[in-house]
Rosetta silent file (secondary structure, phi, psi, omega in degrees, C-alpha in Angstrom):
SEQUENCE: SDAIAPTLPEEAGGAEADGLVVYYFDMGKDCSTCLNLESYTHETLTIHFAEALASGAIQWRVIDVDASEQGHFVEDFGLYTKSVVLAHYAAGEVVEYDNLSRIWELVYDKAAYMDYVRKQVDLALGANL
SCORE:     score description
SCORE:     0.000 S_00000001
   1 L     0.000  -10.149  176.002    0.000    0.000    0.000 S_00000001
   2 L   -94.277    8.358 -177.197    3.081    2.252    0.137 S_00000001
   3 L   -62.762  140.594  178.299    3.777    1.597   -3.541 S_00000001
   4 L   -90.919  130.962 -179.794    4.505    4.685   -5.589 S_00000001
   5 L   -64.769  143.672  178.466    2.381    5.010   -8.713 S_00000001
   6 L   -64.665  151.759  178.754    4.374    4.914  -11.949 S_00000001
   7 L   -73.533  127.268 -179.315    4.959    8.235  -13.643 S_00000001
   8 L  -111.962  119.133 -174.721    2.428    8.775  -16.395 S_00000001
   9 L   -62.227  -25.957 -177.609    3.427   11.337  -19.022 S_00000001
  10 L   -76.130  -10.353  177.927   -0.156   12.351  -19.789 S_00000001
  11 L   -93.567  159.094 -177.942   -0.620   13.643  -16.254 S_00000001
  12 L   -62.451  113.014  177.086    0.648   16.997  -15.061 S_00000001
  13 L    62.612   25.980 -177.948    4.266   16.472  -14.143 S_00000001
  14 L    86.557 -175.965 -179.077    3.684   12.731  -13.960 S_00000001
  15 L   -62.865  135.505  179.953    1.513   10.948  -11.424 S_00000001
  16 L   -75.664  142.951  175.063    0.666   13.204   -8.502 S_00000001
  17 L   -71.011  157.555  176.771    1.911   12.177   -5.089 S_00000001
  18 L   -61.641  145.702 -179.714   -0.713   11.488   -2.448 S_00000001
  19 E   129.464 -160.330 -175.948   -1.930   14.605   -0.683 S_00000001
  20 E   -99.809  125.324  174.496   -3.476   17.894   -1.712 S_00000001
  21 E  -109.579  126.536  175.138   -2.776   19.375   -5.134 S_00000001
  22 E  -101.656  114.724 -178.869   -3.769   22.992   -5.714 S_00000001
  23 E  -102.810  140.890  161.380   -4.263   23.525   -9.432 S_00000001
  24 E  -112.833  118.196 -179.562   -4.588   26.726  -11.374 S_00000001
  25 E   -99.487  118.890 -178.643   -6.103   25.853  -14.729 S_00000001
  26 E  -103.072  146.546  174.897   -5.339   28.336  -17.466 S_00000001
  27 L  -158.518  147.803  176.198   -7.053   28.476  -20.840 S_00000001
  28 L    68.798 -160.359 -176.156   -7.382   30.969  -23.619 S_00000001
  29 L   -74.952  142.230  176.302   -6.036   34.497  -23.538 S_00000001
  30 L   -87.775  138.670  172.229   -4.599   35.917  -20.332 S_00000001
  31 L  -122.364  171.312 -177.238   -5.921   39.183  -18.962 S_00000001
  32 H   -62.220  -35.905  178.166   -4.727   41.060  -15.876 S_00000001
  33 H   -63.483  -43.844  179.785   -7.631   39.642  -13.836 S_00000001
  34 H   -61.898  -42.354  179.602   -6.727   36.097  -14.884 S_00000001
  35 H   -61.577  -34.340  177.478   -3.102   36.662  -13.932 S_00000001
  36 H   -67.560  -35.676  177.110   -4.300   37.768  -10.493 S_00000001
  37 H   -54.969  -46.544 -179.344   -6.237   34.511  -10.043 S_00000001
  38 H   -69.763  -49.786 -173.259   -2.966   32.647  -10.402 S_00000001
  39 H   -68.428  -38.974  179.145   -0.695   35.029   -8.490 S_00000001
  40 H   -66.386  -38.280  179.023   -3.057   35.551   -5.524 S_00000001
  41 H   -65.373  -46.828 -179.419   -3.551   31.801   -5.155 S_00000001
  42 H   -63.777  -40.805  178.984    0.187   31.133   -5.272 S_00000001
  43 H   -62.725  -41.565  177.738    0.869   33.977   -2.833 S_00000001
  44 H   -58.191  -45.082 -179.531   -1.725   32.578   -0.400 S_00000001
  45 H   -64.618  -43.557 -176.543   -0.005   29.186   -0.489 S_00000001
  46 H   -70.249  -30.325  179.180    3.497   30.600   -0.011 S_00000001
  47 H   -79.476  -49.379 -170.026    2.408   32.818    2.908 S_00000001
  48 H   -96.408  -17.423 -173.488    0.050   30.478    4.786 S_00000001
  49 L  -132.316   31.556 -175.902    1.170   27.003    3.732 S_00000001
  50 H   -57.277  -42.282 -177.626    4.933   27.305    3.206 S_00000001
  51 H   -65.579  -43.655  179.442    5.692   24.297    5.409 S_00000001
  52 H   -66.081  -35.632  175.832    3.122   22.084    3.676 S_00000001
  53 H   -65.460  -45.327 -177.557    4.483   23.158    0.272 S_00000001
  54 H   -63.601  -37.310 -177.665    8.046   22.412    1.359 S_00000001
  55 H   -81.457  -14.572 -176.586    7.109   18.965    2.702 S_00000001
  56 L    90.435   -0.318  177.635    5.022   18.084   -0.357 S_00000001
  57 L   -63.894  -31.111  171.397    1.789   17.820    1.660 S_00000001
  58 E  -120.968  135.042  174.692    0.507   20.518   -0.692 S_00000001
  59 E  -118.667  140.560  179.044    1.603   20.678   -4.319 S_00000001
  60 E  -107.308  128.973 -179.734    1.064   23.699   -6.571 S_00000001
  61 E  -134.673  131.141  171.591    0.437   23.105  -10.268 S_00000001
  62 E  -108.618  121.885 -174.101   -0.269   25.548  -13.086 S_00000001
  63 E  -123.293  129.860  173.239   -1.810   23.719  -16.047 S_00000001
  64 E   -94.106  104.275 -175.884   -2.611   25.085  -19.490 S_00000001
  65 L   -75.537   -5.221  173.409   -5.637   23.014  -20.494 S_00000001
  66 L   -73.176  -20.766  175.851   -5.367   24.315  -24.071 S_00000001
  67 L   -71.501  129.738 -170.673   -2.390   21.944  -24.445 S_00000001
  68 H   -57.094  -36.629 -178.087   -3.875   18.751  -25.894 S_00000001
  69 H   -72.096  -11.467  178.977   -2.204   16.445  -23.368 S_00000001
  70 H  -103.864   -0.916 -175.174   -3.812   18.441  -20.522 S_00000001
  71 L   -60.473  -25.185 -178.686   -7.304   18.529  -22.036 S_00000001
  72 H   -60.751  -25.396 -179.461   -8.530   15.647  -19.856 S_00000001
  73 H   -62.969  -30.902  179.864   -8.617   18.028  -16.884 S_00000001
  74 H   -58.702  -45.946  178.351  -11.566   19.891  -18.458 S_00000001
  75 H   -74.800  -42.804 -177.365  -13.657   16.733  -18.203 S_00000001
  76 H   -54.244  -42.684 -172.846  -12.054   15.492  -14.973 S_00000001
  77 H  -115.185    9.270  178.188  -12.992   18.645  -13.062 S_00000001
  78 L    60.515   44.458 -175.726  -15.872   20.055  -15.142 S_00000001
  79 L   -81.164  141.760  172.731  -13.926   23.170  -16.129 S_00000001
  80 L  -133.244   -6.680  175.885  -15.448   25.884  -18.288 S_00000001
  81 L  -155.085 -179.915  177.752  -13.159   28.789  -17.483 S_00000001
  82 L   -58.016  135.330 -169.428   -9.904   29.502  -15.674 S_00000001
  83 E  -144.893  154.641  167.960  -10.203   27.777  -12.327 S_00000001
  84 E  -111.898  123.631 -177.887   -8.552   26.965   -9.025 S_00000001
  85 E  -125.258  132.393  173.133   -9.185   23.357   -8.014 S_00000001
  86 E   -99.626  123.165 -176.416   -8.150   21.604   -4.800 S_00000001
  87 E  -127.764  128.301  174.973   -7.728   17.884   -5.467 S_00000001
  88 E   -90.445  125.899  175.559   -6.987   15.094   -2.985 S_00000001
  89 E  -107.706  137.711  171.372   -4.895   12.276   -4.379 S_00000001
  90 E  -141.152  130.152 -176.816   -4.667    8.828   -2.808 S_00000001
  91 L    53.955   36.935  175.943   -2.896    5.938   -4.526 S_00000001
  92 L    76.713    5.576 -178.637   -2.347    8.219   -7.519 S_00000001
  93 E  -118.748  149.798  173.926   -6.080    8.858   -8.042 S_00000001
  94 E   -73.953  121.830  178.657   -8.266   11.881   -7.315 S_00000001
  95 E   -99.871  -27.702  171.712  -10.506   10.892   -4.405 S_00000001
  96 E  -160.539  156.318  178.485  -12.227   14.253   -4.007 S_00000001
  97 E  -149.930  160.513  179.292  -11.930   17.748   -5.366 S_00000001
  98 E  -136.638  118.001  174.901  -13.304   21.239   -4.909 S_00000001
  99 E   -87.830  114.396 -173.582  -13.502   23.779   -7.727 S_00000001
 100 L   -72.739   94.202 -169.134  -13.264   27.123   -5.893 S_00000001
 101 L   -70.836  -19.612 -173.626  -16.320   28.788   -7.381 S_00000001
 102 L   -91.565    2.925 -175.099  -15.960   32.200   -5.690 S_00000001
 103 H   -60.901  -37.827 -178.732  -12.572   33.167   -7.147 S_00000001
 104 H   -69.737  -35.489 -179.933  -14.085   35.323   -9.926 S_00000001
 105 H   -68.321  -33.095 -172.004  -16.388   37.068   -7.471 S_00000001
 106 H  -102.431   -7.428 -171.120  -13.513   37.876   -5.076 S_00000001
 107 L   -62.387  -21.008  179.872  -10.561   38.522   -7.414 S_00000001
 108 L   -84.624   -1.595  175.900  -11.091   42.310   -7.263 S_00000001
 109 L  -128.445   92.631 -172.072  -10.521   42.242   -3.487 S_00000001
 110 H   -54.520  -44.145 -177.755   -7.123   40.640   -2.939 S_00000001
 111 H   -63.202  -43.856  179.570   -7.484   40.285    0.849 S_00000001
 112 H   -66.423  -39.776  178.859  -10.910   38.636    0.563 S_00000001
 113 H   -60.647  -50.748 -177.094   -9.661   36.390   -2.248 S_00000001
 114 H   -65.060  -36.602  177.922   -6.633   35.219   -0.273 S_00000001
 115 H   -63.969  -43.066  178.303   -8.747   34.687    2.844 S_00000001
 116 H   -60.860  -49.281 -179.288  -11.194   32.553    0.847 S_00000001
 117 H   -61.865  -43.874 -179.891   -8.421   30.427   -0.685 S_00000001
 118 H   -59.050  -46.194 -179.163   -6.711   30.019    2.707 S_00000001
 119 H   -63.885  -40.694 -179.190   -9.954   28.850    4.347 S_00000001
 120 H   -67.713  -37.875  177.551  -10.725   26.410    1.515 S_00000001
 121 H   -67.895  -41.653  175.966   -7.209   24.926    1.665 S_00000001
 122 H   -57.008  -46.433  179.347   -7.515   24.642    5.467 S_00000001
 123 H   -61.511  -43.492 -178.521  -10.835   22.810    5.036 S_00000001
 124 H   -64.503  -39.779  177.863   -9.349   20.541    2.375 S_00000001
 125 H   -66.206  -40.204  179.581   -6.395   19.693    4.602 S_00000001
 126 H   -63.978  -37.698 -179.305   -8.711   18.983    7.519 S_00000001
 127 H   -68.367  -17.408 -175.510  -10.843   16.686    5.382 S_00000001
 128 L   -92.235   -1.875 -176.052   -7.721   14.701    4.579 S_00000001
 129 L   -82.902    0.000    0.000   -6.891   13.819    8.203 S_00000001
């Protein structure tokens, strides 16, 4: 049960390790608002979850779903626009995920956005215990 899943080239950076993966899914043209979705999420992780990032308990991934080999994520997570998704992996498989639906509503208020992401990551980590 401690076996490491083989690396699969069609997955982002190979098979994900068990734990929480925070994805930013990019698609189409970038605008300044879209860039903030990515940068605010990454900043939240580096400020509030530095230890978990360093240990690998949380992994950060930026994926361009316009690349054909990444297109499966659109179906996997029901994506229709740029998104932040928290995904729990166990034995190399997604066991649960949360598409953070309020990011577009909050992106114009950086503090509120970061607070929302921090709380959702905290909840996701708690659910994994």
